[in-house]
Structure formats: structure tokens, C-alpha cells
């Protein structure tokens, strides 16, 4: 446990575009809205968040590695990398941190290539199809398993 109680919220490729296109799938909230929601949900439980969005797989890998010892848990929406990245799977497996995988949309009701996530096998919990409220659920779930 870090002294302050930190949750790392990682968002992957294209999630910086939230709210600007495809509202029927992803809603109208922006990434800033998502990050504010996460900060509020964490604060309600006495935690703080570190929010990072990147379109680059290596940046996400570096953040996961850096989380060991500096964060207490991880919420991750790796976007399309979820369906392709063994490297992100390995990075999450290498850190001993409670992890919740989030997808805004119900990936199982979409194209076949979205049905499998390399992250799900190493996440403690997977939340799909709850819209951006999935991030709040993810933080509440993490907090429920972390000492505080
Ligand atoms: O449902 C999710 O949260 C996803 O992780 C979102 C990814 C997609 O590749 C995954 O299959 C499911 C895509 C994020 C793209 O977000 C956009 C938002 C607005 C406009 C365009 C893209």
C-alpha cells in the first residue's frame, strides 16, 4: 500500500477522442469527464488517481511497470490494444497489483475481433458495456479489495 492510496487509471489508443465521434457507441462524455469521474469516485473512498492516456503501447507498458510501488491498483481500458497486445498482458502479469479491465462498450455484442482481450486473463475483474460508469464501478471494486 502506498502512503496516500493511489489508483492508476490507464486509457489506451483513441480514447482521447471520446465525446467527439461515435456517440452511439461511446456516449458523449469526454476523456476529461472520465478522469474527473474517476478522481471523484476515488476521493469518495479516500484514494487519489493518476490518470494517463496514451496512443502508444510502450507508454502504457512503462506506466504499468512504474505502477509497482507507486500505485495500489490499476484500472485499464487499453482500447484496441486489449485485442492485440501480449506485451500488455505480460506487463500486467509482472506487477502484483489488483487490476480492473474496463470497456465502455459491450465488446461481446460487437465485431468478433473485439470478443477476446489478452488482458482479461490477468485482470481480477472485467467490466464491459456500462458506459463510462464502468470506470466508477471499477474504482469501487478496486477499493473494495484494497486495504484502507
Ligand atoms: O469499449 C471500449 O471501451 C473499447 O476499449 C474502446 C476501443 C475499442 O477498440 C475496443 O474494442 C473497445 C476504441 C476506443 C475508441 O474511442 C473512440 C471514441 C470516440 C471516437 C472514436 C473512437
mmCIF file with all atom_site columns, C-alpha atoms and ligand atoms in Angstrom:
data_model
loop_
_atom_site.group_PDB
_atom_site.id
_atom_site.type_symbol
_atom_site.label_atom_id
_atom_site.label_alt_id
_atom_site.label_comp_id
_atom_site.label_asym_id
_atom_site.label_entity_id
_atom_site.label_seq_id
_atom_site.pdbx_PDB_ins_code
_atom_site.Cartn_x
_atom_site.Cartn_y
_atom_site.Cartn_z
_atom_site.occupancy
_atom_site.B_iso_or_equiv
_atom_site.pdbx_formal_charge
_atom_site.auth_seq_id
_atom_site.auth_comp_id
_atom_site.auth_asym_id
_atom_site.auth_atom_id
_atom_site.pdbx_PDB_model_num
ATOM   1   C CA  . UNK A 1 1   ? 0.000   0.000   0.000   1.00 0.00 ? 1   UNK A CA  1
ATOM   2   C CA  . UNK A 1 2   ? 1.365   3.461   -0.883  1.00 0.00 ? 2   UNK A CA  1
ATOM   3   C CA  . UNK A 1 3   ? 1.113   6.007   1.929   1.00 0.00 ? 3   UNK A CA  1
ATOM   4   C CA  . UNK A 1 4   ? -1.570  8.004   0.133   1.00 0.00 ? 4   UNK A CA  1
ATOM   5   C CA  . UNK A 1 5   ? -3.546  5.284   -1.686  1.00 0.00 ? 5   UNK A CA  1
ATOM   6   C CA  . UNK A 1 6   ? -3.136  5.726   -5.423  1.00 0.00 ? 6   UNK A CA  1
ATOM   7   C CA  . UNK A 1 7   ? -5.114  4.189   -8.281  1.00 0.00 ? 7   UNK A CA  1
ATOM   8   C CA  . UNK A 1 8   ? -3.569  4.310   -11.746 1.00 0.00 ? 8   UNK A CA  1
ATOM   9   C CA  . UNK A 1 9   ? -6.221  4.883   -14.442 1.00 0.00 ? 9   UNK A CA  1
ATOM   10  C CA  . UNK A 1 10  ? -4.844  3.971   -17.860 1.00 0.00 ? 10  UNK A CA  1
ATOM   11  C CA  . UNK A 1 11  ? -6.621  4.714   -21.126 1.00 0.00 ? 11  UNK A CA  1
ATOM   12  C CA  . UNK A 1 12  ? -5.266  3.475   -24.428 1.00 0.00 ? 12  UNK A CA  1
ATOM   13  C CA  . UNK A 1 13  ? -5.436  4.391   -28.099 1.00 0.00 ? 13  UNK A CA  1
ATOM   14  C CA  . UNK A 1 14  ? -8.121  6.698   -29.446 1.00 0.00 ? 14  UNK A CA  1
ATOM   15  C CA  . UNK A 1 15  ? -9.783  7.199   -26.080 1.00 0.00 ? 15  UNK A CA  1
ATOM   16  C CA  . UNK A 1 16  ? -8.619  10.823  -26.289 1.00 0.00 ? 16  UNK A CA  1
ATOM   17  C CA  . UNK A 1 17  ? -11.347 11.112  -28.953 1.00 0.00 ? 17  UNK A CA  1
ATOM   18  C CA  . UNK A 1 18  ? -14.158 10.280  -26.528 1.00 0.00 ? 18  UNK A CA  1
ATOM   19  C CA  . UNK A 1 19  ? -17.108 12.598  -26.919 1.00 0.00 ? 19  UNK A CA  1
ATOM   20  C CA  . UNK A 1 20  ? -16.071 13.817  -30.349 1.00 0.00 ? 20  UNK A CA  1
ATOM   21  C CA  . UNK A 1 21  ? -17.290 10.916  -32.542 1.00 0.00 ? 21  UNK A CA  1
ATOM   22  C CA  . UNK A 1 22  ? -19.299 7.670   -32.420 1.00 0.00 ? 22  UNK A CA  1
ATOM   23  C CA  . UNK A 1 23  ? -21.637 8.838   -29.602 1.00 0.00 ? 23  UNK A CA  1
ATOM   24  C CA  . UNK A 1 24  ? -23.973 5.895   -30.255 1.00 0.00 ? 24  UNK A CA  1
ATOM   25  C CA  . UNK A 1 25  ? -21.206 3.521   -29.131 1.00 0.00 ? 25  UNK A CA  1
ATOM   26  C CA  . UNK A 1 26  ? -19.164 5.547   -26.656 1.00 0.00 ? 26  UNK A CA  1
ATOM   27  C CA  . UNK A 1 27  ? -21.555 8.270   -25.463 1.00 0.00 ? 27  UNK A CA  1
ATOM   28  C CA  . UNK A 1 28  ? -20.957 11.993  -25.389 1.00 0.00 ? 28  UNK A CA  1
ATOM   29  C CA  . UNK A 1 29  ? -18.688 12.315  -22.364 1.00 0.00 ? 29  UNK A CA  1
ATOM   30  C CA  . UNK A 1 30  ? -15.083 13.321  -22.932 1.00 0.00 ? 30  UNK A CA  1
ATOM   31  C CA  . UNK A 1 31  ? -11.899 11.785  -21.571 1.00 0.00 ? 31  UNK A CA  1
ATOM   32  C CA  . UNK A 1 32  ? -11.696 14.753  -19.172 1.00 0.00 ? 32  UNK A CA  1
ATOM   33  C CA  . UNK A 1 33  ? -15.171 13.784  -17.899 1.00 0.00 ? 33  UNK A CA  1
ATOM   34  C CA  . UNK A 1 34  ? -13.990 10.192  -17.393 1.00 0.00 ? 34  UNK A CA  1
ATOM   35  C CA  . UNK A 1 35  ? -10.915 11.318  -15.495 1.00 0.00 ? 35  UNK A CA  1
ATOM   36  C CA  . UNK A 1 36  ? -12.980 13.674  -13.301 1.00 0.00 ? 36  UNK A CA  1
ATOM   37  C CA  . UNK A 1 37  ? -15.428 10.844  -12.562 1.00 0.00 ? 37  UNK A CA  1
ATOM   38  C CA  . UNK A 1 38  ? -12.516 8.591   -11.563 1.00 0.00 ? 38  UNK A CA  1
ATOM   39  C CA  . UNK A 1 39  ? -10.993 11.270  -9.332  1.00 0.00 ? 39  UNK A CA  1
ATOM   40  C CA  . UNK A 1 40  ? -14.353 11.785  -7.599  1.00 0.00 ? 40  UNK A CA  1
ATOM   41  C CA  . UNK A 1 41  ? -15.025 8.068   -7.113  1.00 0.00 ? 41  UNK A CA  1
ATOM   42  C CA  . UNK A 1 42  ? -11.530 7.552   -5.705  1.00 0.00 ? 42  UNK A CA  1
ATOM   43  C CA  . UNK A 1 43  ? -11.730 10.608  -3.433  1.00 0.00 ? 43  UNK A CA  1
ATOM   44  C CA  . UNK A 1 44  ? -15.036 9.344   -2.014  1.00 0.00 ? 44  UNK A CA  1
ATOM   45  C CA  . UNK A 1 45  ? -13.078 6.312   -0.801  1.00 0.00 ? 45  UNK A CA  1
ATOM   46  C CA  . UNK A 1 46  ? -10.006 8.234   0.356   1.00 0.00 ? 46  UNK A CA  1
ATOM   47  C CA  . UNK A 1 47  ? -7.839  7.432   -2.658  1.00 0.00 ? 47  UNK A CA  1
ATOM   48  C CA  . UNK A 1 48  ? -6.232  9.583   -5.335  1.00 0.00 ? 48  UNK A CA  1
ATOM   49  C CA  . UNK A 1 49  ? -5.870  8.776   -9.030  1.00 0.00 ? 49  UNK A CA  1
ATOM   50  C CA  . UNK A 1 50  ? -3.072  9.090   -11.537 1.00 0.00 ? 50  UNK A CA  1
ATOM   51  C CA  . UNK A 1 51  ? -4.701  9.275   -14.972 1.00 0.00 ? 51  UNK A CA  1
ATOM   52  C CA  . UNK A 1 52  ? -2.723  8.588   -18.134 1.00 0.00 ? 52  UNK A CA  1
ATOM   53  C CA  . UNK A 1 53  ? -3.980  8.267   -21.716 1.00 0.00 ? 53  UNK A CA  1
ATOM   54  C CA  . UNK A 1 54  ? -1.652  7.258   -24.496 1.00 0.00 ? 54  UNK A CA  1
ATOM   55  C CA  . UNK A 1 55  ? -1.910  6.166   -28.104 1.00 0.00 ? 55  UNK A CA  1
ATOM   56  C CA  . UNK A 1 56  ? 1.444   4.398   -27.717 1.00 0.00 ? 56  UNK A CA  1
ATOM   57  C CA  . UNK A 1 57  ? 1.733   0.836   -26.429 1.00 0.00 ? 57  UNK A CA  1
ATOM   58  C CA  . UNK A 1 58  ? 5.214   1.438   -24.990 1.00 0.00 ? 58  UNK A CA  1
ATOM   59  C CA  . UNK A 1 59  ? 3.999   4.344   -22.871 1.00 0.00 ? 59  UNK A CA  1
ATOM   60  C CA  . UNK A 1 60  ? 1.254   2.138   -21.409 1.00 0.00 ? 60  UNK A CA  1
ATOM   61  C CA  . UNK A 1 61  ? 3.848   -0.587  -20.703 1.00 0.00 ? 61  UNK A CA  1
ATOM   62  C CA  . UNK A 1 62  ? 6.127   1.919   -18.949 1.00 0.00 ? 62  UNK A CA  1
ATOM   63  C CA  . UNK A 1 63  ? 3.228   3.180   -16.830 1.00 0.00 ? 63  UNK A CA  1
ATOM   64  C CA  . UNK A 1 64  ? 2.323   -0.364  -15.748 1.00 0.00 ? 64  UNK A CA  1
ATOM   65  C CA  . UNK A 1 65  ? 5.943   -1.079  -14.795 1.00 0.00 ? 65  UNK A CA  1
ATOM   66  C CA  . UNK A 1 66  ? 6.187   2.216   -12.890 1.00 0.00 ? 66  UNK A CA  1
ATOM   67  C CA  . UNK A 1 67  ? 2.967   1.443   -11.015 1.00 0.00 ? 67  UNK A CA  1
ATOM   68  C CA  . UNK A 1 68  ? 4.691   -1.221  -8.912  1.00 0.00 ? 68  UNK A CA  1
ATOM   69  C CA  . UNK A 1 69  ? 5.499   0.570   -5.673  1.00 0.00 ? 69  UNK A CA  1
ATOM   70  C CA  . UNK A 1 70  ? 3.856   3.847   -6.700  1.00 0.00 ? 70  UNK A CA  1
ATOM   71  C CA  . UNK A 1 71  ? 0.221   2.759   -7.088  1.00 0.00 ? 71  UNK A CA  1
ATOM   72  C CA  . UNK A 1 72  ? -2.063  0.358   -5.256  1.00 0.00 ? 72  UNK A CA  1
ATOM   73  C CA  . UNK A 1 73  ? -4.248  -0.777  -8.117  1.00 0.00 ? 73  UNK A CA  1
ATOM   74  C CA  . UNK A 1 74  ? -4.858  -0.299  -11.814 1.00 0.00 ? 74  UNK A CA  1
ATOM   75  C CA  . UNK A 1 75  ? -7.956  0.497   -13.857 1.00 0.00 ? 75  UNK A CA  1
ATOM   76  C CA  . UNK A 1 76  ? -7.202  -0.071  -17.529 1.00 0.00 ? 76  UNK A CA  1
ATOM   77  C CA  . UNK A 1 77  ? -9.086  0.449   -20.753 1.00 0.00 ? 77  UNK A CA  1
ATOM   78  C CA  . UNK A 1 78  ? -6.409  -0.478  -23.263 1.00 0.00 ? 78  UNK A CA  1
ATOM   79  C CA  . UNK A 1 79  ? -8.743  0.186   -26.199 1.00 0.00 ? 79  UNK A CA  1
ATOM   80  C CA  . UNK A 1 80  ? -7.875  -1.847  -29.284 1.00 0.00 ? 80  UNK A CA  1
ATOM   81  C CA  . UNK A 1 81  ? -4.562  -2.971  -27.718 1.00 0.00 ? 81  UNK A CA  1
ATOM   82  C CA  . UNK A 1 82  ? -6.729  -5.186  -25.490 1.00 0.00 ? 82  UNK A CA  1
ATOM   83  C CA  . UNK A 1 83  ? -7.374  -7.386  -28.509 1.00 0.00 ? 83  UNK A CA  1
ATOM   84  C CA  . UNK A 1 84  ? -3.794  -7.477  -29.784 1.00 0.00 ? 84  UNK A CA  1
ATOM   85  C CA  . UNK A 1 85  ? -1.227  -6.962  -27.054 1.00 0.00 ? 85  UNK A CA  1
ATOM   86  C CA  . UNK A 1 86  ? 0.543   -9.890  -25.441 1.00 0.00 ? 86  UNK A CA  1
ATOM   87  C CA  . UNK A 1 87  ? 3.029   -7.273  -24.188 1.00 0.00 ? 87  UNK A CA  1
ATOM   88  C CA  . UNK A 1 88  ? 0.343   -5.559  -22.083 1.00 0.00 ? 88  UNK A CA  1
ATOM   89  C CA  . UNK A 1 89  ? -0.766  -8.974  -20.805 1.00 0.00 ? 89  UNK A CA  1
ATOM   90  C CA  . UNK A 1 90  ? 2.826   -9.717  -19.741 1.00 0.00 ? 90  UNK A CA  1
ATOM   91  C CA  . UNK A 1 91  ? 3.273   -6.289  -18.123 1.00 0.00 ? 91  UNK A CA  1
ATOM   92  C CA  . UNK A 1 92  ? 0.120   -6.670  -16.024 1.00 0.00 ? 92  UNK A CA  1
ATOM   93  C CA  . UNK A 1 93  ? 1.178   -10.195 -15.067 1.00 0.00 ? 93  UNK A CA  1
ATOM   94  C CA  . UNK A 1 94  ? 4.583   -8.863  -13.964 1.00 0.00 ? 94  UNK A CA  1
ATOM   95  C CA  . UNK A 1 95  ? 3.194   -6.427  -11.393 1.00 0.00 ? 95  UNK A CA  1
ATOM   96  C CA  . UNK A 1 96  ? 1.398   -7.623  -8.301  1.00 0.00 ? 96  UNK A CA  1
ATOM   97  C CA  . UNK A 1 97  ? -1.367  -5.036  -8.318  1.00 0.00 ? 97  UNK A CA  1
ATOM   98  C CA  . UNK A 1 98  ? -5.121  -5.514  -8.277  1.00 0.00 ? 98  UNK A CA  1
ATOM   99  C CA  . UNK A 1 99  ? -6.353  -4.736  -11.778 1.00 0.00 ? 99  UNK A CA  1
ATOM   100 C CA  . UNK A 1 100 ? -9.765  -3.996  -13.253 1.00 0.00 ? 100 UNK A CA  1
ATOM   101 C CA  . UNK A 1 101 ? -10.199 -4.023  -17.046 1.00 0.00 ? 101 UNK A CA  1
ATOM   102 C CA  . UNK A 1 102 ? -12.889 -1.686  -18.372 1.00 0.00 ? 102 UNK A CA  1
ATOM   103 C CA  . UNK A 1 103 ? -14.558 -1.375  -21.761 1.00 0.00 ? 103 UNK A CA  1
ATOM   104 C CA  . UNK A 1 104 ? -17.122 1.358   -22.271 1.00 0.00 ? 104 UNK A CA  1
ATOM   105 C CA  . UNK A 1 105 ? -19.000 -0.615  -24.924 1.00 0.00 ? 105 UNK A CA  1
ATOM   106 C CA  . UNK A 1 106 ? -20.192 -4.210  -24.703 1.00 0.00 ? 106 UNK A CA  1
ATOM   107 C CA  . UNK A 1 107 ? -17.364 -5.673  -26.756 1.00 0.00 ? 107 UNK A CA  1
ATOM   108 C CA  . UNK A 1 108 ? -19.155 -9.052  -26.867 1.00 0.00 ? 108 UNK A CA  1
ATOM   109 C CA  . UNK A 1 109 ? -22.057 -7.543  -28.795 1.00 0.00 ? 109 UNK A CA  1
ATOM   110 C CA  . UNK A 1 110 ? -19.694 -6.073  -31.401 1.00 0.00 ? 110 UNK A CA  1
ATOM   111 C CA  . UNK A 1 111 ? -17.345 -7.462  -34.056 1.00 0.00 ? 111 UNK A CA  1
ATOM   112 C CA  . UNK A 1 112 ? -15.805 -10.890 -33.404 1.00 0.00 ? 112 UNK A CA  1
ATOM   113 C CA  . UNK A 1 113 ? -12.291 -9.390  -33.191 1.00 0.00 ? 113 UNK A CA  1
ATOM   114 C CA  . UNK A 1 114 ? -13.349 -7.450  -30.077 1.00 0.00 ? 114 UNK A CA  1
ATOM   115 C CA  . UNK A 1 115 ? -14.564 -10.554 -28.231 1.00 0.00 ? 115 UNK A CA  1
ATOM   116 C CA  . UNK A 1 116 ? -11.129 -11.617 -26.990 1.00 0.00 ? 116 UNK A CA  1
ATOM   117 C CA  . UNK A 1 117 ? -8.954  -9.490  -24.704 1.00 0.00 ? 117 UNK A CA  1
ATOM   118 C CA  . UNK A 1 118 ? -5.404  -10.520 -23.812 1.00 0.00 ? 118 UNK A CA  1
ATOM   119 C CA  . UNK A 1 119 ? -5.824  -8.533  -20.591 1.00 0.00 ? 119 UNK A CA  1
ATOM   120 C CA  . UNK A 1 120 ? -8.831  -10.381 -19.192 1.00 0.00 ? 120 UNK A CA  1
ATOM   121 C CA  . UNK A 1 121 ? -6.774  -13.402 -18.108 1.00 0.00 ? 121 UNK A CA  1
ATOM   122 C CA  . UNK A 1 122 ? -4.586  -11.202 -15.905 1.00 0.00 ? 122 UNK A CA  1
ATOM   123 C CA  . UNK A 1 123 ? -7.278  -8.789  -14.663 1.00 0.00 ? 123 UNK A CA  1
ATOM   124 C CA  . UNK A 1 124 ? -9.044  -9.522  -11.395 1.00 0.00 ? 124 UNK A CA  1
ATOM   125 C CA  . UNK A 1 125 ? -12.282 -8.050  -12.711 1.00 0.00 ? 125 UNK A CA  1
ATOM   126 C CA  . UNK A 1 126 ? -13.629 -7.159  -16.149 1.00 0.00 ? 126 UNK A CA  1
ATOM   127 C CA  . UNK A 1 127 ? -16.400 -4.583  -16.664 1.00 0.00 ? 127 UNK A CA  1
ATOM   128 C CA  . UNK A 1 128 ? -17.924 -4.136  -20.126 1.00 0.00 ? 128 UNK A CA  1
ATOM   129 C CA  . UNK A 1 129 ? -20.904 -2.274  -21.527 1.00 0.00 ? 129 UNK A CA  1
ATOM   130 C CA  . UNK A 1 130 ? -21.618 0.008   -18.573 1.00 0.00 ? 130 UNK A CA  1
ATOM   131 C CA  . UNK A 1 131 ? -20.612 3.149   -20.451 1.00 0.00 ? 131 UNK A CA  1
ATOM   132 C CA  . UNK A 1 132 ? -18.302 5.496   -18.607 1.00 0.00 ? 132 UNK A CA  1
ATOM   133 C CA  . UNK A 1 133 ? -19.987 4.441   -15.351 1.00 0.00 ? 133 UNK A CA  1
ATOM   134 C CA  . UNK A 1 134 ? -17.832 1.320   -15.773 1.00 0.00 ? 134 UNK A CA  1
ATOM   135 C CA  . UNK A 1 135 ? -14.880 3.381   -14.535 1.00 0.00 ? 135 UNK A CA  1
ATOM   136 C CA  . UNK A 1 136 ? -16.750 4.254   -11.322 1.00 0.00 ? 136 UNK A CA  1
ATOM   137 C CA  . UNK A 1 137 ? -17.660 0.589   -10.839 1.00 0.00 ? 137 UNK A CA  1
ATOM   138 C CA  . UNK A 1 138 ? -14.016 -0.332  -11.459 1.00 0.00 ? 138 UNK A CA  1
ATOM   139 C CA  . UNK A 1 139 ? -12.752 2.072   -8.804  1.00 0.00 ? 139 UNK A CA  1
ATOM   140 C CA  . UNK A 1 140 ? -15.373 0.935   -6.300  1.00 0.00 ? 140 UNK A CA  1
ATOM   141 C CA  . UNK A 1 141 ? -14.376 -2.678  -6.960  1.00 0.00 ? 141 UNK A CA  1
ATOM   142 C CA  . UNK A 1 142 ? -10.659 -1.928  -6.577  1.00 0.00 ? 142 UNK A CA  1
ATOM   143 C CA  . UNK A 1 143 ? -11.248 -0.029  -3.349  1.00 0.00 ? 143 UNK A CA  1
ATOM   144 C CA  . UNK A 1 144 ? -13.257 -2.963  -2.000  1.00 0.00 ? 144 UNK A CA  1
ATOM   145 C CA  . UNK A 1 145 ? -10.270 -5.304  -2.386  1.00 0.00 ? 145 UNK A CA  1
ATOM   146 C CA  . UNK A 1 146 ? -7.535  -2.868  -1.290  1.00 0.00 ? 146 UNK A CA  1
ATOM   147 C CA  . UNK A 1 147 ? -6.624  -2.341  2.357   1.00 0.00 ? 147 UNK A CA  1
ATOM   148 C CA  . UNK A 1 148 ? -7.900  1.046   3.579   1.00 0.00 ? 148 UNK A CA  1
HETATM 149 O O1  . LIG B 2 .   ? -15.433 -0.129  -25.456 1.00 0.00 ? 1   LIG B O1  1
HETATM 150 C C1  . LIG B 2 .   ? -14.295 0.245   -25.178 1.00 0.00 ? 1   LIG B C1  1
HETATM 151 O O2  . LIG B 2 .   ? -14.027 0.929   -24.196 1.00 0.00 ? 1   LIG B O2  1
HETATM 152 C C2  . LIG B 2 .   ? -13.144 -0.084  -26.140 1.00 0.00 ? 1   LIG B C2  1
HETATM 153 O O3  . LIG B 2 .   ? -11.999 -0.393  -25.361 1.00 0.00 ? 1   LIG B O3  1
HETATM 154 C C3  . LIG B 2 .   ? -12.908 1.161   -26.967 1.00 0.00 ? 1   LIG B C3  1
HETATM 155 C C4  . LIG B 2 .   ? -11.848 0.956   -28.063 1.00 0.00 ? 1   LIG B C4  1
HETATM 156 C C5  . LIG B 2 .   ? -12.170 -0.282  -28.896 1.00 0.00 ? 1   LIG B C5  1
HETATM 157 O O4  . LIG B 2 .   ? -11.114 -0.513  -29.822 1.00 0.00 ? 1   LIG B O4  1
HETATM 158 C C6  . LIG B 2 .   ? -12.346 -1.515  -28.013 1.00 0.00 ? 1   LIG B C6  1
HETATM 159 O O5  . LIG B 2 .   ? -12.686 -2.594  -28.849 1.00 0.00 ? 1   LIG B O5  1
HETATM 160 C C7  . LIG B 2 .   ? -13.465 -1.280  -27.018 1.00 0.00 ? 1   LIG B C7  1
HETATM 161 C C8  . LIG B 2 .   ? -11.827 2.138   -29.030 1.00 0.00 ? 1   LIG B C8  1
HETATM 162 C C9  . LIG B 2 .   ? -11.750 3.458   -28.395 1.00 0.00 ? 1   LIG B C9  1
HETATM 163 C C10 . LIG B 2 .   ? -12.014 4.473   -29.462 1.00 0.00 ? 1   LIG B C10 1
HETATM 164 O O6  . LIG B 2 .   ? -12.741 5.505   -28.895 1.00 0.00 ? 1   LIG B O6  1
HETATM 165 C C11 . LIG B 2 .   ? -13.294 6.416   -29.725 1.00 0.00 ? 1   LIG B C11 1
HETATM 166 C C12 . LIG B 2 .   ? -14.095 7.320   -29.129 1.00 0.00 ? 1   LIG B C12 1
HETATM 167 C C13 . LIG B 2 .   ? -14.718 8.283   -29.897 1.00 0.00 ? 1   LIG B C13 1
HETATM 168 C C14 . LIG B 2 .   ? -14.500 8.329   -31.261 1.00 0.00 ? 1   LIG B C14 1
HETATM 169 C C15 . LIG B 2 .   ? -13.672 7.405   -31.856 1.00 0.00 ? 1   LIG B C15 1
HETATM 170 C C16 . LIG B 2 .   ? -13.054 6.441   -31.069 1.00 0.00 ? 1   LIG B C16 1
#
